[in-house]
PDB file of C-alpha atoms in Angstrom:
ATOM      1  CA  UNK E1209    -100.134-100.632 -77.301  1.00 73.00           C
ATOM      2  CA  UNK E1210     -98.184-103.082 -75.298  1.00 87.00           C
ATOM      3  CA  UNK E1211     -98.262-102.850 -71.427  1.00 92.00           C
ATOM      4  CA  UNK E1212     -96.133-104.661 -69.511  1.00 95.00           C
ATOM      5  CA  UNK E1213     -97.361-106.060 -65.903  1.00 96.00           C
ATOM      6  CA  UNK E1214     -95.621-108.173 -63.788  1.00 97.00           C
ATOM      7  CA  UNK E1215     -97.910-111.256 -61.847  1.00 98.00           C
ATOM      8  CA  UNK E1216     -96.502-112.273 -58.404  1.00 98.00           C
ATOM      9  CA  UNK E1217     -97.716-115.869 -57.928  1.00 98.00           C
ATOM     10  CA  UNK E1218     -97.362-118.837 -55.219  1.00 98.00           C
ATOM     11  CA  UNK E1219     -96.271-121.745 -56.038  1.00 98.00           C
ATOM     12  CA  UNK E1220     -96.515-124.495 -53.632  1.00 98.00           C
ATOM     13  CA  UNK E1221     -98.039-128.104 -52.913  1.00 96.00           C
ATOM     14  CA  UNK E1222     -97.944-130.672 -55.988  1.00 95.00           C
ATOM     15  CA  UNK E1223     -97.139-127.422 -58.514  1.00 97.00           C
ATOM     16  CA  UNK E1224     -93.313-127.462 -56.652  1.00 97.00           C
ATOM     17  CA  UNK E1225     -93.010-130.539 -59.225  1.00 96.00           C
ATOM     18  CA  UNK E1226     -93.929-128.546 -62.835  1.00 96.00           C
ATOM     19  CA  UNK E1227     -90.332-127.946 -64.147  1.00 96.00           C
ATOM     20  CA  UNK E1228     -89.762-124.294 -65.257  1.00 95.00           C
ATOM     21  CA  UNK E1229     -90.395-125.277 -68.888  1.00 94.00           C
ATOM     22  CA  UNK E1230     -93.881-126.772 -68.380  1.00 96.00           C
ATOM     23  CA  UNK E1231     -94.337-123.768 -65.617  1.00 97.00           C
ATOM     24  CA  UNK E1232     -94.253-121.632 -68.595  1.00 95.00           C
ATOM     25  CA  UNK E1233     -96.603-124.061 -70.823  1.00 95.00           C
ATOM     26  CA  UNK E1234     -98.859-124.052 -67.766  1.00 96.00           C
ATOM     27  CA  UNK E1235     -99.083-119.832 -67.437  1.00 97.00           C
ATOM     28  CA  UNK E1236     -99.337-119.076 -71.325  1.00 95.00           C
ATOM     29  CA  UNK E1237    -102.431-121.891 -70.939  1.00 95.00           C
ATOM     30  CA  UNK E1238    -104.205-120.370 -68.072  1.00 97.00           C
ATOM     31  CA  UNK E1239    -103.511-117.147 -70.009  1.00 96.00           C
ATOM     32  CA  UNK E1240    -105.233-118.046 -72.984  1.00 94.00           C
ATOM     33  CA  UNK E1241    -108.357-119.560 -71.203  1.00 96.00           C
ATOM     34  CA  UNK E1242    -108.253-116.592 -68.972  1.00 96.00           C
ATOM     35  CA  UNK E1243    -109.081-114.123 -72.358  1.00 96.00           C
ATOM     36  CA  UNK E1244    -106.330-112.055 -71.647  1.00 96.00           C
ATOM     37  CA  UNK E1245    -105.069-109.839 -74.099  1.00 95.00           C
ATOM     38  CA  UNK E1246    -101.540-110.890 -74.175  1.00 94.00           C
ATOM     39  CA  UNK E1247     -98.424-109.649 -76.444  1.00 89.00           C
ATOM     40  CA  UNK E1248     -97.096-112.641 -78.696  1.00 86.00           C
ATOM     41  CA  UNK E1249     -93.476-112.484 -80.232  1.00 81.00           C
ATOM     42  CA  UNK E1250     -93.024-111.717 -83.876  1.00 77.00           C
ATOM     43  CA  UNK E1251     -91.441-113.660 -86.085  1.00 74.00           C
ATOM     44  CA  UNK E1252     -92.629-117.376 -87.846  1.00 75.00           C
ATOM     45  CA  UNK E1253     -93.808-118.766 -84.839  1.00 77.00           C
ATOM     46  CA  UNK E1254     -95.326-116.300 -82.723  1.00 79.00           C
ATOM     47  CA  UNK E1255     -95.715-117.562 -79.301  1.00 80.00           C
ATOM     48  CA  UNK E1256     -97.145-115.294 -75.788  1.00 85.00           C
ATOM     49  CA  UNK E1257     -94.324-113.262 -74.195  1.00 89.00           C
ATOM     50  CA  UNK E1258     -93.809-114.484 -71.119  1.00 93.00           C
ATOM     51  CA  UNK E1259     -90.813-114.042 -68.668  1.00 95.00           C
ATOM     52  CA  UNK E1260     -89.987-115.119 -65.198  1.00 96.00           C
ATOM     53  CA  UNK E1261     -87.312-112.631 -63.486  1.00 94.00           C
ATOM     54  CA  UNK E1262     -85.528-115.372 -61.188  1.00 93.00           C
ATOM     55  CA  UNK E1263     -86.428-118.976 -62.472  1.00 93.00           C
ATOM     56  CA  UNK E1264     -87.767-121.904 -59.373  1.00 94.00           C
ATOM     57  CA  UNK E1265     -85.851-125.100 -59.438  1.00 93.00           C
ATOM     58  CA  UNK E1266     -88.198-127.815 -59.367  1.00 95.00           C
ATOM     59  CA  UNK E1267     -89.121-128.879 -55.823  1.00 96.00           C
ATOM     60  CA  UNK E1268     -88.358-125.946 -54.447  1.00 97.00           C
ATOM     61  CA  UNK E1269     -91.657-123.608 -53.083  1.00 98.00           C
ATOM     62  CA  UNK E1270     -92.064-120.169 -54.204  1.00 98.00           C
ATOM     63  CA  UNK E1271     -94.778-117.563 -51.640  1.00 98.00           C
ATOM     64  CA  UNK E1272     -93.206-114.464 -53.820  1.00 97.00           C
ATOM     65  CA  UNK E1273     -92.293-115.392 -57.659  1.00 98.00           C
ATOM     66  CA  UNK E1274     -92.691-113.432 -60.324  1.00 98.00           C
ATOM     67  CA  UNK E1275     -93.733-113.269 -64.256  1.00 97.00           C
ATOM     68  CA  UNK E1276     -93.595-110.570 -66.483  1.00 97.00           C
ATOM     69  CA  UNK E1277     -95.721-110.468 -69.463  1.00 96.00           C
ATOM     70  CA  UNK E1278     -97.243-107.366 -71.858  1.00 95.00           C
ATOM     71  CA  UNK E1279    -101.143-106.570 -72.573  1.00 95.00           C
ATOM     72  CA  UNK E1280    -102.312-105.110 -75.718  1.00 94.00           C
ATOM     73  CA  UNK E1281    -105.516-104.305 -74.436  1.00 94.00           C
ATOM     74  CA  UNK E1282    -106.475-102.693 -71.090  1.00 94.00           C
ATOM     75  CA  UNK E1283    -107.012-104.951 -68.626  1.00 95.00           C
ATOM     76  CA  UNK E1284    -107.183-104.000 -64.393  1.00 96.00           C
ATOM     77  CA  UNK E1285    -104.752-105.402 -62.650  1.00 97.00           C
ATOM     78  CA  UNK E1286    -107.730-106.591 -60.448  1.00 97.00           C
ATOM     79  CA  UNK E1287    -109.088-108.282 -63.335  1.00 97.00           C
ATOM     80  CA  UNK E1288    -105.599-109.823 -64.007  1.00 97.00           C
ATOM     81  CA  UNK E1289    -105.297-111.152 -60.844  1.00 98.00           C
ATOM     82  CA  UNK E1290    -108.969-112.628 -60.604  1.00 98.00           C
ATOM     83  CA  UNK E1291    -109.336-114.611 -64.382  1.00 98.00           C
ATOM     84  CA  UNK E1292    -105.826-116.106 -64.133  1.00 98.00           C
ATOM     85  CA  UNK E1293    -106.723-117.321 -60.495  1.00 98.00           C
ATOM     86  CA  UNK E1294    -109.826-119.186 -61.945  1.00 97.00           C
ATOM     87  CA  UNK E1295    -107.973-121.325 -64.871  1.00 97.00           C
ATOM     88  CA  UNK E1296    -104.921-122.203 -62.798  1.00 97.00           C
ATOM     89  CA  UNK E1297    -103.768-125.361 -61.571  1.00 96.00           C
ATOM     90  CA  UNK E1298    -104.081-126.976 -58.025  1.00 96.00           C
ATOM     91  CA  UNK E1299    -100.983-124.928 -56.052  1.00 97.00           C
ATOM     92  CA  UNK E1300    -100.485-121.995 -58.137  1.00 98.00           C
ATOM     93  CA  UNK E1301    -102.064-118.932 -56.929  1.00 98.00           C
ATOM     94  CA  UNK E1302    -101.660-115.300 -58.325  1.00 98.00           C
ATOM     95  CA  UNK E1303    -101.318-112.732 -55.312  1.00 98.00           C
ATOM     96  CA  UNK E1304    -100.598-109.801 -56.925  1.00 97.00           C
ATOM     97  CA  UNK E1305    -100.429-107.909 -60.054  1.00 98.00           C
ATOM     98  CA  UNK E1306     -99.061-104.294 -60.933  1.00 96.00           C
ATOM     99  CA  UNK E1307     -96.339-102.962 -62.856  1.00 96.00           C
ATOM    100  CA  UNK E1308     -92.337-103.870 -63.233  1.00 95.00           C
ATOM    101  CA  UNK E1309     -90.547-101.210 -61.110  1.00 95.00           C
ATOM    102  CA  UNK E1310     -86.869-102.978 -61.197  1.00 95.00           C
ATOM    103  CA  UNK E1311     -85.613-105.062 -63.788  1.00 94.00           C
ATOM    104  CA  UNK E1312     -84.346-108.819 -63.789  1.00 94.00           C
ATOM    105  CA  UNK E1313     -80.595-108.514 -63.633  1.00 93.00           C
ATOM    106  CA  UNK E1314     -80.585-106.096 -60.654  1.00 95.00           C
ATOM    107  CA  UNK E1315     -81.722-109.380 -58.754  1.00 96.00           C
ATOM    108  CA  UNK E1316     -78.683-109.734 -55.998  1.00 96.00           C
ATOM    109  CA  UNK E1317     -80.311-112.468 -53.741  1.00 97.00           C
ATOM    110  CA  UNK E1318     -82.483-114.618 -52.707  1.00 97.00           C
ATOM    111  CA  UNK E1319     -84.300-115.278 -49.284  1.00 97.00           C
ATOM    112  CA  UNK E1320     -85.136-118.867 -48.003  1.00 98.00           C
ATOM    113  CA  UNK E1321     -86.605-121.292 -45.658  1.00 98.00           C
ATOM    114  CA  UNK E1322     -85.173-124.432 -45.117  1.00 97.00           C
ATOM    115  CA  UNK E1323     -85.727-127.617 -43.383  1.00 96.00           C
ATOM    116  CA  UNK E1324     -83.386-129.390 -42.325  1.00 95.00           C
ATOM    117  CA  UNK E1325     -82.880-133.051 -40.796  1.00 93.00           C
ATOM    118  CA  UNK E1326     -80.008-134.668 -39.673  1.00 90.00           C
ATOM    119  CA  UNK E1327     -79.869-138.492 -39.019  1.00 83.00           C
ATOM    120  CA  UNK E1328     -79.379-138.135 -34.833  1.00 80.00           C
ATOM    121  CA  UNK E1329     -79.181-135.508 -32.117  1.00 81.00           C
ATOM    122  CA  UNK E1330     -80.084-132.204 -32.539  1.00 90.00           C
ATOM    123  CA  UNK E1331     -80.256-130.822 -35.583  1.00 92.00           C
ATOM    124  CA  UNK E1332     -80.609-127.400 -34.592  1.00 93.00           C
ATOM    125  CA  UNK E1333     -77.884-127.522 -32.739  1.00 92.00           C
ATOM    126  CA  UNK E1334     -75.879-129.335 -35.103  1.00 91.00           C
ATOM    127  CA  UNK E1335     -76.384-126.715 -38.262  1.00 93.00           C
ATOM    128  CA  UNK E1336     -75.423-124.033 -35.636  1.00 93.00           C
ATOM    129  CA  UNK E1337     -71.972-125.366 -34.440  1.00 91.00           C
ATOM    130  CA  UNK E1338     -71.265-125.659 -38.196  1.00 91.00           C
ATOM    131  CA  UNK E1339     -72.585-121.899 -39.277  1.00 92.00           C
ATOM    132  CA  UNK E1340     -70.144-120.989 -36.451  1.00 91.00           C
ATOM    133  CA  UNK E1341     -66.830-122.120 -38.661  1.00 87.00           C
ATOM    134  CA  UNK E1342     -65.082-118.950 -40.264  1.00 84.00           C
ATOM    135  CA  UNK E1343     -65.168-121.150 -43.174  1.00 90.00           C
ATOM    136  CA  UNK E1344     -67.548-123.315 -45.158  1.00 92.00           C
ATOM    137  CA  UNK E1345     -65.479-124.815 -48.500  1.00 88.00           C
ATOM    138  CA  UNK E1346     -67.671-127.250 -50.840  1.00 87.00           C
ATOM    139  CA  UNK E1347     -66.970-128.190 -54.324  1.00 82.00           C
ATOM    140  CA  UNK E1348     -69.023-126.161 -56.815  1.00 81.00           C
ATOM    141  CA  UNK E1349     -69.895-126.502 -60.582  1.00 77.00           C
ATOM    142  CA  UNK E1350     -68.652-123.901 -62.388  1.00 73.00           C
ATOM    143  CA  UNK E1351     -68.233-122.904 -66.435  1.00 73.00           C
ATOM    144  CA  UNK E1352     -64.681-123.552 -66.307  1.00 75.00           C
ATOM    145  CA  UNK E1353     -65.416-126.643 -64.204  1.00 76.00           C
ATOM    146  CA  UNK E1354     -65.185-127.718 -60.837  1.00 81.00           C
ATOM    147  CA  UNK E1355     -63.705-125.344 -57.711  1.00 82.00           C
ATOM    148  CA  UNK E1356     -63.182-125.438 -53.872  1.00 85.00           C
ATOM    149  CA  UNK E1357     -65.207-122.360 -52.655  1.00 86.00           C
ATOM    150  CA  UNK E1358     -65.918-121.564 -49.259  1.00 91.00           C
ATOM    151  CA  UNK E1359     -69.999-119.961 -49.309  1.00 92.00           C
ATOM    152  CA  UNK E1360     -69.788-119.132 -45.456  1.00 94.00           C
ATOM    153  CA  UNK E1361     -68.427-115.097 -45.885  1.00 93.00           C
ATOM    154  CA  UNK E1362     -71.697-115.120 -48.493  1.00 93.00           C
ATOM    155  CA  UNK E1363     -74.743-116.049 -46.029  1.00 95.00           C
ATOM    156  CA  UNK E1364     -76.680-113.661 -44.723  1.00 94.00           C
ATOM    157  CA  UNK E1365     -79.347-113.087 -42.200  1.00 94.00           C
ATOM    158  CA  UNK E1366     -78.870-116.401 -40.887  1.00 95.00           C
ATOM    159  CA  UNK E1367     -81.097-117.681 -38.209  1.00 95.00           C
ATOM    160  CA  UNK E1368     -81.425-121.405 -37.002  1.00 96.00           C
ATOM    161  CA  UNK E1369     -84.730-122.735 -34.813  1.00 95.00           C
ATOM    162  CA  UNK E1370     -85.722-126.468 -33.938  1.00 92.00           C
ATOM    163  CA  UNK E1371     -86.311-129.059 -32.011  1.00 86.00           C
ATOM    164  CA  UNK E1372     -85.489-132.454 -31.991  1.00 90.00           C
ATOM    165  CA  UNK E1373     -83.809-134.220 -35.750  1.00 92.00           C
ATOM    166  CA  UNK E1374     -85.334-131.047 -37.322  1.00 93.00           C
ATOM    167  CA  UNK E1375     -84.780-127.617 -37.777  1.00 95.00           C
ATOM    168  CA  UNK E1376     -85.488-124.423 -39.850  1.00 97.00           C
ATOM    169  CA  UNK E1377     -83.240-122.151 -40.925  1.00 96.00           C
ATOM    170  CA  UNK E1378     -83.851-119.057 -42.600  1.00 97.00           C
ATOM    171  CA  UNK E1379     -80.958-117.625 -44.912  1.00 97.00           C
ATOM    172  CA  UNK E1380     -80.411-115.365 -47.790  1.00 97.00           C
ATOM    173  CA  UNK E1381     -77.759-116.350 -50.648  1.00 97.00           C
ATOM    174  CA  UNK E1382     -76.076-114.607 -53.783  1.00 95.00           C
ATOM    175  CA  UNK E1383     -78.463-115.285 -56.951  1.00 93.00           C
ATOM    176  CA  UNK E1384     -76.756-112.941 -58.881  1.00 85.00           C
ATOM    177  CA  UNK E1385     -73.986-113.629 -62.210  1.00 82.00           C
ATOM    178  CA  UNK E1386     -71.079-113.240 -60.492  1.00 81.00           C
ATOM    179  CA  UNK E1387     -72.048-115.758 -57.585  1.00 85.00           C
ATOM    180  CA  UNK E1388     -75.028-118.115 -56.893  1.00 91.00           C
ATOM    181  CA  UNK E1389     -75.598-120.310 -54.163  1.00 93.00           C
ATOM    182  CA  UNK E1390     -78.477-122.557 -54.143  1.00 92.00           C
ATOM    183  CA  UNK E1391     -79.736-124.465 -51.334  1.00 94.00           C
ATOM    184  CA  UNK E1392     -78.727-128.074 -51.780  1.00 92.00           C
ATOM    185  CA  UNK E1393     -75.137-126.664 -52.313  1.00 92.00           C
ATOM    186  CA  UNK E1394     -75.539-124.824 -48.511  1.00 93.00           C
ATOM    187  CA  UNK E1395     -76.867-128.603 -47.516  1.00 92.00           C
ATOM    188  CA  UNK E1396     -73.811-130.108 -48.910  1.00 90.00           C
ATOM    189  CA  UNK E1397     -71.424-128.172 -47.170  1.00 91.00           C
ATOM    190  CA  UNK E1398     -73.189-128.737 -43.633  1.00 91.00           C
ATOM    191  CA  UNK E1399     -72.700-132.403 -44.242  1.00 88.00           C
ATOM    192  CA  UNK E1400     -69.507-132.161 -44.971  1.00 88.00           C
ATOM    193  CA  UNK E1401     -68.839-129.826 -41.997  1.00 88.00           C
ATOM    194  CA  UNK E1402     -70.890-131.426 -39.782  1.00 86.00           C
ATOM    195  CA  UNK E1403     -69.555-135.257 -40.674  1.00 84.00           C
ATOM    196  CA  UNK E1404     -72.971-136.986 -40.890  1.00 81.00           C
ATOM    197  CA  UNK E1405     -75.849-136.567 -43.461  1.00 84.00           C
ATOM    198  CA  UNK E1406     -77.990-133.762 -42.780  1.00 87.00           C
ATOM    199  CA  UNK E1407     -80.846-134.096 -45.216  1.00 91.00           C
ATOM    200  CA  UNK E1408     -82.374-130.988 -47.014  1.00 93.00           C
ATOM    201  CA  UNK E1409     -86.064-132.345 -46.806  1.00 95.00           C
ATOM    202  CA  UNK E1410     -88.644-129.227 -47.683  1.00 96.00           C
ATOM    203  CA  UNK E1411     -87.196-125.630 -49.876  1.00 97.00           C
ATOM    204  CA  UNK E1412     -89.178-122.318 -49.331  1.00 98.00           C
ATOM    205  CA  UNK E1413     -87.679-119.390 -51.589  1.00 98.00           C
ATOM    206  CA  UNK E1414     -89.502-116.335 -49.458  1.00 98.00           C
ATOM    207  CA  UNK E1415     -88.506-113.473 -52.034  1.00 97.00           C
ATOM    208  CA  UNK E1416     -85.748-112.042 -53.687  1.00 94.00           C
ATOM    209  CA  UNK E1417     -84.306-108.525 -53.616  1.00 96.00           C
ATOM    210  CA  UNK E1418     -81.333-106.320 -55.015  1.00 94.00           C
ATOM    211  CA  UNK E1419     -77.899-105.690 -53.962  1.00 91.00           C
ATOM    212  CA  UNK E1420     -78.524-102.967 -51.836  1.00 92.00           C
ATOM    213  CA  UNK E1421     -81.119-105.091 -50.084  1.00 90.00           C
ATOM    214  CA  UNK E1422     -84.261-104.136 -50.928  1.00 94.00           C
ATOM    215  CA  UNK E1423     -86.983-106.199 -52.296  1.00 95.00           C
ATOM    216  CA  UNK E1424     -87.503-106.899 -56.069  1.00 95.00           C
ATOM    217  CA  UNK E1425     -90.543-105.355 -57.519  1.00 93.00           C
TER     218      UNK E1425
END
């Protein structure tokens, strides 16, 4: 028997600083002290399956992200949810358990919260007059090296709030293999745009979905 669930877990506070590698250490630990019945790889060194659908850089926070793992024994997802809980680390908090209903590469895109903070005036304001432009070029890293490529036809459901040097703006940007975005790339085009620094300071992925828009599960 091997079942495969998928755990939807926070992470947030000092956890944004585990890198994915030790995030993965960290889960197949809390696994093993949890008594779960987990499905380990075949092979000379076996090791717990464990997969994460849409990898969390590290200092970025995570309220919807995902692992996928398989159970040779039945366990509730209840259960799940409840022994993991009690052998995790400060910051990482299971929320939800049930079973994989769409697969990893039909993830499109990715929703965030960001903070922004520019060095005078208003921020708000500022990051506004820049979303504006038909046309956002920055340099991006690429396989074949580096390109000019202009991310502004690619945000979505952009919405800017603030006061003051700070502001919040909530966006949603390709994650998918033909194109990626990633937050501190969106930050370095609005300095560019904007001609002064405006400081990514705090990184809130919200969820991701699929490219018809609907929300991974």
């Amino acid at each position: 028997m091997q079942k495969p669930i998928r755990v939807w877990f926070e992470k947030t506070g000092p956890a944004i600083y585990i890198s994915h590698l030790d995030l993965n250490r960290c889960m197949a630990r809390a696994i093993r002290r949890a008594k779960l019945p987990i499905w380990y790889t075949e092979g000379f060194h076996p090791h717990p399956y464990l997969t994460f659908p849409l990898p969390l850089s590290l200092g970025v926070h995570g309220l919807r992200e995902a692992m996928d793992l398989r159970l040779v024994e039945e366990v509730s997802f209840d259960q799940v949810k409840e022994r993991l809980n009690r052998c995790l680390p400060q910051g990482l908090v299971v929320t939800g358990v049930g079973e994989p209903v769409k697969k990893a590469k039909e993830i499109a895109f990715a929703a965030y919260e960001l903070t922004m903070e520019s060095k005078e005036g208003d921020a708000a304001a500022l990051v506004r007059q820049v979303l504006d432009r038909y046309s956002l070029p920055v340099e991006k890293k690429t396989k074949s090296g580096v390109k000019d490529v202009d991310i502004r036809p690619h945000l979505q459901a952009v919405s800017v709030e603030g006061q003051g040097t700070r502001c919040v703006m909530k966006v949603t940007l390709p994650c998918g293999p033909s194109l990626s975005i990633n937050p501190s790339l969106l930050s370095k085009a609005v300095t560019a745009a904007a001609g002064m620094p405006v400081e990514l300071v705090k990184t809130v992925r919200l969820s991701f979905t699929d490219g018809q828009g609907k929300l991974f599960e």
